[in-house]
PDB file of C-alpha atoms and ligand atoms in Angstrom:
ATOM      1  CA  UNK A 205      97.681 284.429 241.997  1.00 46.00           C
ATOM      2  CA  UNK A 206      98.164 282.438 238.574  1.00 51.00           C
ATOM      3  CA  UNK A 207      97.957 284.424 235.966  1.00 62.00           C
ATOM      4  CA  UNK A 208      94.904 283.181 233.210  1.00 57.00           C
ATOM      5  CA  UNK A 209      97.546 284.438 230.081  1.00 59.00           C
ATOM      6  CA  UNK A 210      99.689 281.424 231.761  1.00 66.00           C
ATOM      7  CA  UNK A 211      96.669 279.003 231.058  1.00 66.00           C
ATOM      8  CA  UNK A 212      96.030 278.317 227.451  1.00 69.00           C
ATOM      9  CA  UNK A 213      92.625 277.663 226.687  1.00 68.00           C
ATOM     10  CA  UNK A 214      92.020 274.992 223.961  1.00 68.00           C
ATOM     11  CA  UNK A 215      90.318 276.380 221.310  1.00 89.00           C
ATOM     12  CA  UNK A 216      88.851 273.853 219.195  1.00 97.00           C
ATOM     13  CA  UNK A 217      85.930 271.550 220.640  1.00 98.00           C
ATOM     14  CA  UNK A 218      87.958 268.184 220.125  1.00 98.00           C
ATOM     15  CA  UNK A 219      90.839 269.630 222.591  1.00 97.00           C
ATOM     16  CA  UNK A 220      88.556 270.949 224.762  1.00 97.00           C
ATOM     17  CA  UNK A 221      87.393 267.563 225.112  1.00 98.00           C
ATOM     18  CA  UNK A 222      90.554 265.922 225.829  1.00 98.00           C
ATOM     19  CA  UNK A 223      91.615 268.515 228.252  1.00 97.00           C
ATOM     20  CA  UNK A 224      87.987 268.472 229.894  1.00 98.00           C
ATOM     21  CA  UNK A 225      87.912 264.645 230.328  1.00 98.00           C
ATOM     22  CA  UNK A 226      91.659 263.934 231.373  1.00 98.00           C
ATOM     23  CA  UNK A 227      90.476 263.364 234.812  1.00 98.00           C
ATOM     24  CA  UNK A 228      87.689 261.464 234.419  1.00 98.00           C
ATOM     25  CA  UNK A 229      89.950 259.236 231.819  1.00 97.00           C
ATOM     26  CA  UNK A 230      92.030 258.753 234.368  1.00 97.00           C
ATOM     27  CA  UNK A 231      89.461 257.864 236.849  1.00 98.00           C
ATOM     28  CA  UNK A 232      87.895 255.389 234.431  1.00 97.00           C
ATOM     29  CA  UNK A 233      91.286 253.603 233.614  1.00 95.00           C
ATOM     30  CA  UNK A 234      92.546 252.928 236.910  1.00 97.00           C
ATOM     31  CA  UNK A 235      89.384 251.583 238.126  1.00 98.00           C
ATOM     32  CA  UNK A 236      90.018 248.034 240.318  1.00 98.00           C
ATOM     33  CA  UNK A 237      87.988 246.076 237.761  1.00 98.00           C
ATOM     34  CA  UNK A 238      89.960 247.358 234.308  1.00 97.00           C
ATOM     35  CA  UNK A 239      93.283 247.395 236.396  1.00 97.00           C
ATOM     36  CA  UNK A 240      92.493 243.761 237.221  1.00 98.00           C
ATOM     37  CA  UNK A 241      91.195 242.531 233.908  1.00 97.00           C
ATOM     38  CA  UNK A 242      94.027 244.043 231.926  1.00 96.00           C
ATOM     39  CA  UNK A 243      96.584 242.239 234.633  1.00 96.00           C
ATOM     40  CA  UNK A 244      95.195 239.248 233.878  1.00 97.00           C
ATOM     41  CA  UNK A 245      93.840 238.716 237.446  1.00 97.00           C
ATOM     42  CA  UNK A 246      90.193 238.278 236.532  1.00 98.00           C
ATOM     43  CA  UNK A 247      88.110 235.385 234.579  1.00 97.00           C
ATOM     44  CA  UNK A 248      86.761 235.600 230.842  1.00 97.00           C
ATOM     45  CA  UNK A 249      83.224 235.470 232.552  1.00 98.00           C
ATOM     46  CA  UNK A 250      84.518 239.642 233.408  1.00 98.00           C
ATOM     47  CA  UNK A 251      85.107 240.343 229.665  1.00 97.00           C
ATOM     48  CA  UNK A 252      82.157 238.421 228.572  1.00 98.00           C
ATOM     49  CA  UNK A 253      79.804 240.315 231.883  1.00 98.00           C
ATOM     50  CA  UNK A 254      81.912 243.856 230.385  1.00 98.00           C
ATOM     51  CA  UNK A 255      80.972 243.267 226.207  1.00 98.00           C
ATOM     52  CA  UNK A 256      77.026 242.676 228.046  1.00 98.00           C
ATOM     53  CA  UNK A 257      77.758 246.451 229.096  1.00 98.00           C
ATOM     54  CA  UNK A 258      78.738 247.230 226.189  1.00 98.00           C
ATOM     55  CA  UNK A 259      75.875 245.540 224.225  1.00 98.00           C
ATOM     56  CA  UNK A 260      73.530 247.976 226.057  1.00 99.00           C
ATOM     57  CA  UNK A 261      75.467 251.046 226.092  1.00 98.00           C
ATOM     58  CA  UNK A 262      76.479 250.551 222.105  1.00 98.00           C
ATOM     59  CA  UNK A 263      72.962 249.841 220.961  1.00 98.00           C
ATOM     60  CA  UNK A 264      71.278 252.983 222.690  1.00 98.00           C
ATOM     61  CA  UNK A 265      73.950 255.093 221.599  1.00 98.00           C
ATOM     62  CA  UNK A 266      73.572 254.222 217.777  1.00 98.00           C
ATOM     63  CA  UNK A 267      69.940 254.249 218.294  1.00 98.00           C
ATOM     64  CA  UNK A 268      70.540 258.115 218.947  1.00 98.00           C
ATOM     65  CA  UNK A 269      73.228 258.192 216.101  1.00 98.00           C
ATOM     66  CA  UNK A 270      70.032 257.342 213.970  1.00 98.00           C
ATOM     67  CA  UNK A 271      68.207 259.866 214.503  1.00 97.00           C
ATOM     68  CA  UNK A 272      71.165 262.787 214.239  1.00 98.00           C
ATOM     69  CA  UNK A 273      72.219 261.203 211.218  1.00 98.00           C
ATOM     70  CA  UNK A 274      69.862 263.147 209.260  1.00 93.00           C
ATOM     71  CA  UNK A 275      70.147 266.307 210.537  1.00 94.00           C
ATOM     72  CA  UNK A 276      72.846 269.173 210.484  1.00 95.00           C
ATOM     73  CA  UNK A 277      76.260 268.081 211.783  1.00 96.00           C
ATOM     74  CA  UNK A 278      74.915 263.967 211.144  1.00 97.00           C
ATOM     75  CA  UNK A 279      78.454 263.467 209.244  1.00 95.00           C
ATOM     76  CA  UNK A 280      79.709 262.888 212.707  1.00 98.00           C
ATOM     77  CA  UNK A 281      77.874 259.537 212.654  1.00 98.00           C
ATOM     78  CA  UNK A 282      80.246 257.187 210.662  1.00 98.00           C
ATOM     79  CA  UNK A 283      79.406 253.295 209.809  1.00 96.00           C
ATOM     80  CA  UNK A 284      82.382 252.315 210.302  1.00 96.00           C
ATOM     81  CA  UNK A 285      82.587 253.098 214.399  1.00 98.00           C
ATOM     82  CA  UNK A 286      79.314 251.129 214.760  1.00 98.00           C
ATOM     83  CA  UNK A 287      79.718 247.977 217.644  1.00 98.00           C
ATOM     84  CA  UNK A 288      76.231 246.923 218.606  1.00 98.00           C
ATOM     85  CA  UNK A 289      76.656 244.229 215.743  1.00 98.00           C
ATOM     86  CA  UNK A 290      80.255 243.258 216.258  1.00 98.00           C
ATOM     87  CA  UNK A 291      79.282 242.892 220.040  1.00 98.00           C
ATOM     88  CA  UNK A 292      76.640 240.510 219.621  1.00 98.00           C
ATOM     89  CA  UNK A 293      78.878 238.262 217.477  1.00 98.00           C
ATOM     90  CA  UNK A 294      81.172 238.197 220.244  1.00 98.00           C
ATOM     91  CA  UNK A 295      78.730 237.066 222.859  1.00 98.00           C
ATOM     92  CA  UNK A 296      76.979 234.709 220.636  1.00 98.00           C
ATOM     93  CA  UNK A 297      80.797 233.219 220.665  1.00 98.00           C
ATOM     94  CA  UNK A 298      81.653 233.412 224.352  1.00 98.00           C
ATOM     95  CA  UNK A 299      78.100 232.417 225.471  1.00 98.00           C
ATOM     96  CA  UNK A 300      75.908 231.005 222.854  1.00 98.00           C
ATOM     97  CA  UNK A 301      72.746 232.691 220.577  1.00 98.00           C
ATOM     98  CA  UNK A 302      71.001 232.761 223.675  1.00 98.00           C
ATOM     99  CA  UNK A 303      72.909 235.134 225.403  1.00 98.00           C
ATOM    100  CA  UNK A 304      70.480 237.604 226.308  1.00 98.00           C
ATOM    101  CA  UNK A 305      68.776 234.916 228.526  1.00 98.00           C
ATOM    102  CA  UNK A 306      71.533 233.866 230.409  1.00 98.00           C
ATOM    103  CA  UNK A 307      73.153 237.410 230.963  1.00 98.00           C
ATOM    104  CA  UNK A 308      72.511 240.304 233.111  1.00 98.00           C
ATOM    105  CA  UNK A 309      72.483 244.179 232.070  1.00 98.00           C
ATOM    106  CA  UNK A 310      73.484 245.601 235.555  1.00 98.00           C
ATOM    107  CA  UNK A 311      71.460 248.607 237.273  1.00 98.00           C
ATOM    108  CA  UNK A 312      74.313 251.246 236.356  1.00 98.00           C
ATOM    109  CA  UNK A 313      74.234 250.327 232.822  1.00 99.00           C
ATOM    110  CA  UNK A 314      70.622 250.320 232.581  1.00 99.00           C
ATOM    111  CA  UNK A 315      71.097 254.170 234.276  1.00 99.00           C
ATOM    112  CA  UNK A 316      73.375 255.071 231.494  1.00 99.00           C
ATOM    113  CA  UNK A 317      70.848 253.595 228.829  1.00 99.00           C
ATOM    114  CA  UNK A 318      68.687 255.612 229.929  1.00 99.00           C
ATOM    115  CA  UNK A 319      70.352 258.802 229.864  1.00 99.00           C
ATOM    116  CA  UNK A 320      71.477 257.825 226.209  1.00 98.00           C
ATOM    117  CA  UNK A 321      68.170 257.197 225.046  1.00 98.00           C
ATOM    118  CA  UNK A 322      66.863 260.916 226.239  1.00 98.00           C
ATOM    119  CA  UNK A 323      70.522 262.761 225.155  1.00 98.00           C
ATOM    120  CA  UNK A 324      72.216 261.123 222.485  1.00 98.00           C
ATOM    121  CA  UNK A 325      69.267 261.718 220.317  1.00 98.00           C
ATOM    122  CA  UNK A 326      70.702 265.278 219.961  1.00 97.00           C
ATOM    123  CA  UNK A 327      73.421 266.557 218.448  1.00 98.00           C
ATOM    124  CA  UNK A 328      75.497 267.541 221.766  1.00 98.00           C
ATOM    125  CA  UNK A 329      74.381 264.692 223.535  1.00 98.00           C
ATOM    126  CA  UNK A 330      75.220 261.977 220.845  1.00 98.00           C
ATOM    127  CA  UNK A 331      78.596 263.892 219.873  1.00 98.00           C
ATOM    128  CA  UNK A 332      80.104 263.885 223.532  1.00 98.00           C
ATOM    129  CA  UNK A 333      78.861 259.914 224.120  1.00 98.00           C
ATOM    130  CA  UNK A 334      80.489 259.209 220.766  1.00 98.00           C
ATOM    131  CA  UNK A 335      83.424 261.613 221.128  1.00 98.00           C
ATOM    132  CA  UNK A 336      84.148 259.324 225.241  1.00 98.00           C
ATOM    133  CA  UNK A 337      83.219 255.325 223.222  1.00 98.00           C
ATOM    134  CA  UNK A 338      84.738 255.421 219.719  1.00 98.00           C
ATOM    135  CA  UNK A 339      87.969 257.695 220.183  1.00 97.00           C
ATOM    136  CA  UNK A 340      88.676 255.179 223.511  1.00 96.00           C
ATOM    137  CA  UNK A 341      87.689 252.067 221.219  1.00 96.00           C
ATOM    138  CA  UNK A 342      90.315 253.585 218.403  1.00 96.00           C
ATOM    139  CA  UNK A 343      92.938 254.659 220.968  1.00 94.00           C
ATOM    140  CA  UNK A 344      93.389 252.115 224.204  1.00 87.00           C
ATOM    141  CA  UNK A 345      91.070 249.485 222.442  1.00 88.00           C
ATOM    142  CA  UNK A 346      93.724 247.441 220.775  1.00 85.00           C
ATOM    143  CA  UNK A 347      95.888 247.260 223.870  1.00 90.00           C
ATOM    144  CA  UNK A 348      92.787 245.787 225.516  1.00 94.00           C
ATOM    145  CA  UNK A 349      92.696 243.480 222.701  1.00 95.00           C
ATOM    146  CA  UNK A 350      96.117 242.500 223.343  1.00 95.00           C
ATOM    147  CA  UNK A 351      95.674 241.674 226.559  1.00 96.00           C
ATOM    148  CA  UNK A 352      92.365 239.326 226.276  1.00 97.00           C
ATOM    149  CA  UNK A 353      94.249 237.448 223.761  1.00 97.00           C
ATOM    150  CA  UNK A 354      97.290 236.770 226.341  1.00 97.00           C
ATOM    151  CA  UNK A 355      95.204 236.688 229.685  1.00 98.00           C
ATOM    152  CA  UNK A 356      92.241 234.710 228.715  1.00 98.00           C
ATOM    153  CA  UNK A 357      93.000 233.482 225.805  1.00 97.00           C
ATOM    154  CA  UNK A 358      89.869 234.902 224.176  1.00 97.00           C
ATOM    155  CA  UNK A 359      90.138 233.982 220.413  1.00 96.00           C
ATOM    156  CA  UNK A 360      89.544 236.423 217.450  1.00 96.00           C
ATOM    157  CA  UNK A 361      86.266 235.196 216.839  1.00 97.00           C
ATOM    158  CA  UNK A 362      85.129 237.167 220.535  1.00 98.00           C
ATOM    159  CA  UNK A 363      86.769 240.613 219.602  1.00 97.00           C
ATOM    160  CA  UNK A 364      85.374 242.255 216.765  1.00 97.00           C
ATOM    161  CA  UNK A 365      84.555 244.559 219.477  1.00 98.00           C
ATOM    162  CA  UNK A 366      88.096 245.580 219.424  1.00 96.00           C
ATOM    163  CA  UNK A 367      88.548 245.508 215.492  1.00 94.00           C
ATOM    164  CA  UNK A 368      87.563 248.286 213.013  1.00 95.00           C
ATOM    165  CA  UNK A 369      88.030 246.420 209.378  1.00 93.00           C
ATOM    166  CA  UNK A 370      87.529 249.611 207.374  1.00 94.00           C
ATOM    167  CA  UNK A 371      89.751 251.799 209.687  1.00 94.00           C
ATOM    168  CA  UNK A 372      92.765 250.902 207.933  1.00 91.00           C
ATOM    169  CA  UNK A 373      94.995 253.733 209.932  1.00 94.00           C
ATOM    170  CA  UNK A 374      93.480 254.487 213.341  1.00 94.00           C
ATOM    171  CA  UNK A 375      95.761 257.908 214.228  1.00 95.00           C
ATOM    172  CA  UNK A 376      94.608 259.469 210.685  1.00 97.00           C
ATOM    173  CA  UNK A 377      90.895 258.134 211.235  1.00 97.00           C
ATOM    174  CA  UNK A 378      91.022 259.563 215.159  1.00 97.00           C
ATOM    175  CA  UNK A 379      92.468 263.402 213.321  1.00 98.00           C
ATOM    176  CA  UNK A 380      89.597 262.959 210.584  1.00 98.00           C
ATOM    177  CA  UNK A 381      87.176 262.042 213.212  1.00 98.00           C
ATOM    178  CA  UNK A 382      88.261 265.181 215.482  1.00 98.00           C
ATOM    179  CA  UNK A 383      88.060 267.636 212.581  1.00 98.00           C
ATOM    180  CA  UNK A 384      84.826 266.737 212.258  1.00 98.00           C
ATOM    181  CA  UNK A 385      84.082 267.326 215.722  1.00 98.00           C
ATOM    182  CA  UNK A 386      85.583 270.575 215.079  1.00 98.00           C
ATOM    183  CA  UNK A 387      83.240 271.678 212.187  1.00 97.00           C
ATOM    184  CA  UNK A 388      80.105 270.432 213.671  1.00 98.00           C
ATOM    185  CA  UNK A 389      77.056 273.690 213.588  1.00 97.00           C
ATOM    186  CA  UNK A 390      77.301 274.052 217.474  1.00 97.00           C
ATOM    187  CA  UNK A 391      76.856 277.501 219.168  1.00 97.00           C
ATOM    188  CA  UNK A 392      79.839 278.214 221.713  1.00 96.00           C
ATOM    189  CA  UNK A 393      76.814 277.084 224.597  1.00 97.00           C
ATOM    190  CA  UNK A 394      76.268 273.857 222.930  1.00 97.00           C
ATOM    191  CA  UNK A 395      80.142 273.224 222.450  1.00 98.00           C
ATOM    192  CA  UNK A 396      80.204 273.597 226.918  1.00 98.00           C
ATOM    193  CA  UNK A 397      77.343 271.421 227.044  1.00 98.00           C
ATOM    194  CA  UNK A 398      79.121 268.454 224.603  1.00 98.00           C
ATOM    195  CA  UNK A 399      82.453 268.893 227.309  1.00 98.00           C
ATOM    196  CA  UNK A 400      80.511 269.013 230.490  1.00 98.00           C
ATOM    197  CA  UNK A 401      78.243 265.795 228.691  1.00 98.00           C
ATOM    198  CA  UNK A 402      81.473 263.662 228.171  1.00 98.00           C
ATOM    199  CA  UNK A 403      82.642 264.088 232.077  1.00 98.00           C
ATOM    200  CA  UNK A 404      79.179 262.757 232.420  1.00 98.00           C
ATOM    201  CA  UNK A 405      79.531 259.865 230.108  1.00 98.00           C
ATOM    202  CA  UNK A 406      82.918 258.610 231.251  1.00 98.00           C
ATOM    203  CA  UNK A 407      81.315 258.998 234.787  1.00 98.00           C
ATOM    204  CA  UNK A 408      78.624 257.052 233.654  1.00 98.00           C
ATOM    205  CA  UNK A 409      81.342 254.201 231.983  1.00 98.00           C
ATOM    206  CA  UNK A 410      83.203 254.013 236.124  1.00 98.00           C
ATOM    207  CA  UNK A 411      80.419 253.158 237.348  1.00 98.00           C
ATOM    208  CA  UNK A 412      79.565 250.485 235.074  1.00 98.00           C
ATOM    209  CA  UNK A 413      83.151 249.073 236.038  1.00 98.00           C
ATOM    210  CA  UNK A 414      82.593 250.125 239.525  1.00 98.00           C
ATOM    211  CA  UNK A 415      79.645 247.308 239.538  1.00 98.00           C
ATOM    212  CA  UNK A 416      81.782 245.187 237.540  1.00 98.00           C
ATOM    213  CA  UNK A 417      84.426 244.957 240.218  1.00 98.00           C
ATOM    214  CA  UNK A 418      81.905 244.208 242.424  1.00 98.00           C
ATOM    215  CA  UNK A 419      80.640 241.410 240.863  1.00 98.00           C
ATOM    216  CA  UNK A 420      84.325 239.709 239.637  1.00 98.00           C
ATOM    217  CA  UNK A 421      86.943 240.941 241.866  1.00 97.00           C
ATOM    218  CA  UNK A 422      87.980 238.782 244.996  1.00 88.00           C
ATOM    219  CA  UNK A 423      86.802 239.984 248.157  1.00 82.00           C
ATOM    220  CA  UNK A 424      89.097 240.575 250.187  1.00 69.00           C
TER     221      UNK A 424
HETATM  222 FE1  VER B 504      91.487 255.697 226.859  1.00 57.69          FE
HETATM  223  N1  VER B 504      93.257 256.030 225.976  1.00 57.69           N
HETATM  224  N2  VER B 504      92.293 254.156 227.874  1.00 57.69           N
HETATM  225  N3  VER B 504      89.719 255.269 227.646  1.00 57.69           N
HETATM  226  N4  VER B 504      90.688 257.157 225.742  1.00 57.69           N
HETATM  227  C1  VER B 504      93.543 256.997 225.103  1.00 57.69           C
HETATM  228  C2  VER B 504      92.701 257.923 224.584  1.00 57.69           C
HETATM  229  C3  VER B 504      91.354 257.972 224.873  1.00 57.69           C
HETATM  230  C4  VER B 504      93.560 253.697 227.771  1.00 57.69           C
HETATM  231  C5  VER B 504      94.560 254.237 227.025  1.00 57.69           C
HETATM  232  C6  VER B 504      94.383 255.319 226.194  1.00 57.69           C
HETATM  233  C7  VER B 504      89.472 254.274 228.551  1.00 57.69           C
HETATM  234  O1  VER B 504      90.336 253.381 229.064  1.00 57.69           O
HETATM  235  C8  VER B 504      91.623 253.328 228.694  1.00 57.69           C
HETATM  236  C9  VER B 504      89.376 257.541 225.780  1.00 57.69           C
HETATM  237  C10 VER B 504      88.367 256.958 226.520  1.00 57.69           C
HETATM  238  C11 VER B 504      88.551 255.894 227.377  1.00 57.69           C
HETATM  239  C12 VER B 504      95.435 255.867 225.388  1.00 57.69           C
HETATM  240  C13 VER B 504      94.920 256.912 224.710  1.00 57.69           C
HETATM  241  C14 VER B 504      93.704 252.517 228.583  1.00 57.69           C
HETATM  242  C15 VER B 504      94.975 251.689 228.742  1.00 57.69           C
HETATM  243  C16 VER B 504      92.488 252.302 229.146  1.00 57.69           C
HETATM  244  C17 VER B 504      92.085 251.204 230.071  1.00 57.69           C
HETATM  245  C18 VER B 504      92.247 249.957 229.787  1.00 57.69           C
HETATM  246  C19 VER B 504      88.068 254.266 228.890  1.00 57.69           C
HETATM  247  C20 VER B 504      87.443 253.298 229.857  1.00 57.69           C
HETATM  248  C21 VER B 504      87.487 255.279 228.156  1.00 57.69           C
HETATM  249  C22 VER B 504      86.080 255.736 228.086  1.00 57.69           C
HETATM  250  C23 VER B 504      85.041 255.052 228.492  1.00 57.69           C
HETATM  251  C24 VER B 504      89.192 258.649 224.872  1.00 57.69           C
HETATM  252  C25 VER B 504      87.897 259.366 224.604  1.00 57.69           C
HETATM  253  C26 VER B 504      90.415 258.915 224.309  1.00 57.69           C
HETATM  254  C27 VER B 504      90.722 259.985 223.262  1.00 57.69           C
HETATM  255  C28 VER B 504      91.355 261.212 223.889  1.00 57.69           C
HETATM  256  C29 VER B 504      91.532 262.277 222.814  1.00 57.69           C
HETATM  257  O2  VER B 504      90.779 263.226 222.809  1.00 57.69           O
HETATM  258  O3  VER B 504      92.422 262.111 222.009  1.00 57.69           O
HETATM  259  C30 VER B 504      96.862 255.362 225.297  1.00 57.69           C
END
């Protein structure tokens, strides 16, 4: 039998979240499509058909960051992390200003747009979506950066996505950020929900690559 003293239990909310999510991280990374697109095996149409995604996902998650902003624990919604903006630049560059008539939110993004707009409206719900986007934008974004650049050749002008201009130092924004997480007003209860809510949301993020691979990888 495995003794539990053998086990330590994280004890603030932003480790619990790492150690809660390392599974579902992993999942999420070694999908086919983001194994593909960060080989350099895919087509800049699967970057430009991902920021789409990410359009979506982005815009009803800082819809919800506008309404917790206000309320107790709203310091953990930061101007800086905000990528609906940034996003639309991009596609206006890869695709034109009428992007959102020649693109296509697929059905699984659409399902997680849906489940933002009824959770991340409260303070659990918006922490745990933020907690699985923005820390993953701060942490593996600029290696995905790196890799558009020298793949696709996808030019600076179609990556704000990937750049944070007033996060001059990402490692001491990412330990500010996860303080905060720490000191946010939730009861022990709410602190399970926000862990068991970001399994959900990077389940929600494989399936939106899931479809992706479907759409852009070879059949074989
Ligand atoms: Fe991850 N990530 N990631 N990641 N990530 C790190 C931390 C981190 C990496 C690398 C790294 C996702 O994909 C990738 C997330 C969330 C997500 C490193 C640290 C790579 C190379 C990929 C794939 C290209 C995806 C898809 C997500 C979520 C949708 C979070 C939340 C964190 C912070 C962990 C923590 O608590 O410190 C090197």
């Amino acid at each position: 039998m495995t003794n539990p003293a053998a086990l330590p239990t994280p004890v603030t909310l932003s480790a619990r979240l790492r150690a809660g999510t390392q599974d579902q991280h992993r999942r999420a990374e070694s999908t086919p499509f983001i194994t593909a697109l960060m080989g350099g095996d895919l087509h800049v149409e699967a970057y430009t058909d991902l920021a789409v995604q990410h359009h979506a996902l982005y815009t009803a998650l800082e819809a919800g960051g506008r309404a917790v902003a206000g309320a107790p624990g709203g310091s953990i919604v930061m101007p800086e992390l905000v990528r609906a903006a940034a996003i639309d630049t991009d596609l206006t560059h890869l695709v034109g200003p009428d992007w959102r008539d020649r693109t296509r939110v697929l059905p699984s993004t659409t399902r997680y747009v849906t489940h933002l707009r009824r959770v991340a409206v409260t303070l659990p719900g918006f922490v745990a979506h933020a907690y699985t986007r923005y820390l993953g934008d701060l942490s593996g974004g600029l290696a995905v950066r790196a890799m558009l650049r020298r793949h696709y050749q996808v030019p600076d002008e179609a990556l704000h996505f990937y750049s944070f201009p007033t996060v001059t130092a990402p490692k001491v924004f990412k330990d500010g950020y996860r303080a905060r997480i720490d000191s946010l007003p939730l009861t022990p209860l709410e602190q399970d929900q926000v862990v068991a809510e970001a399994q959900v949301a990077f389940d929600h993020n494989t399936a939106v690559f899931t479809e992706l691979g479907d759409r852009h990888l070879p059949r074989s």
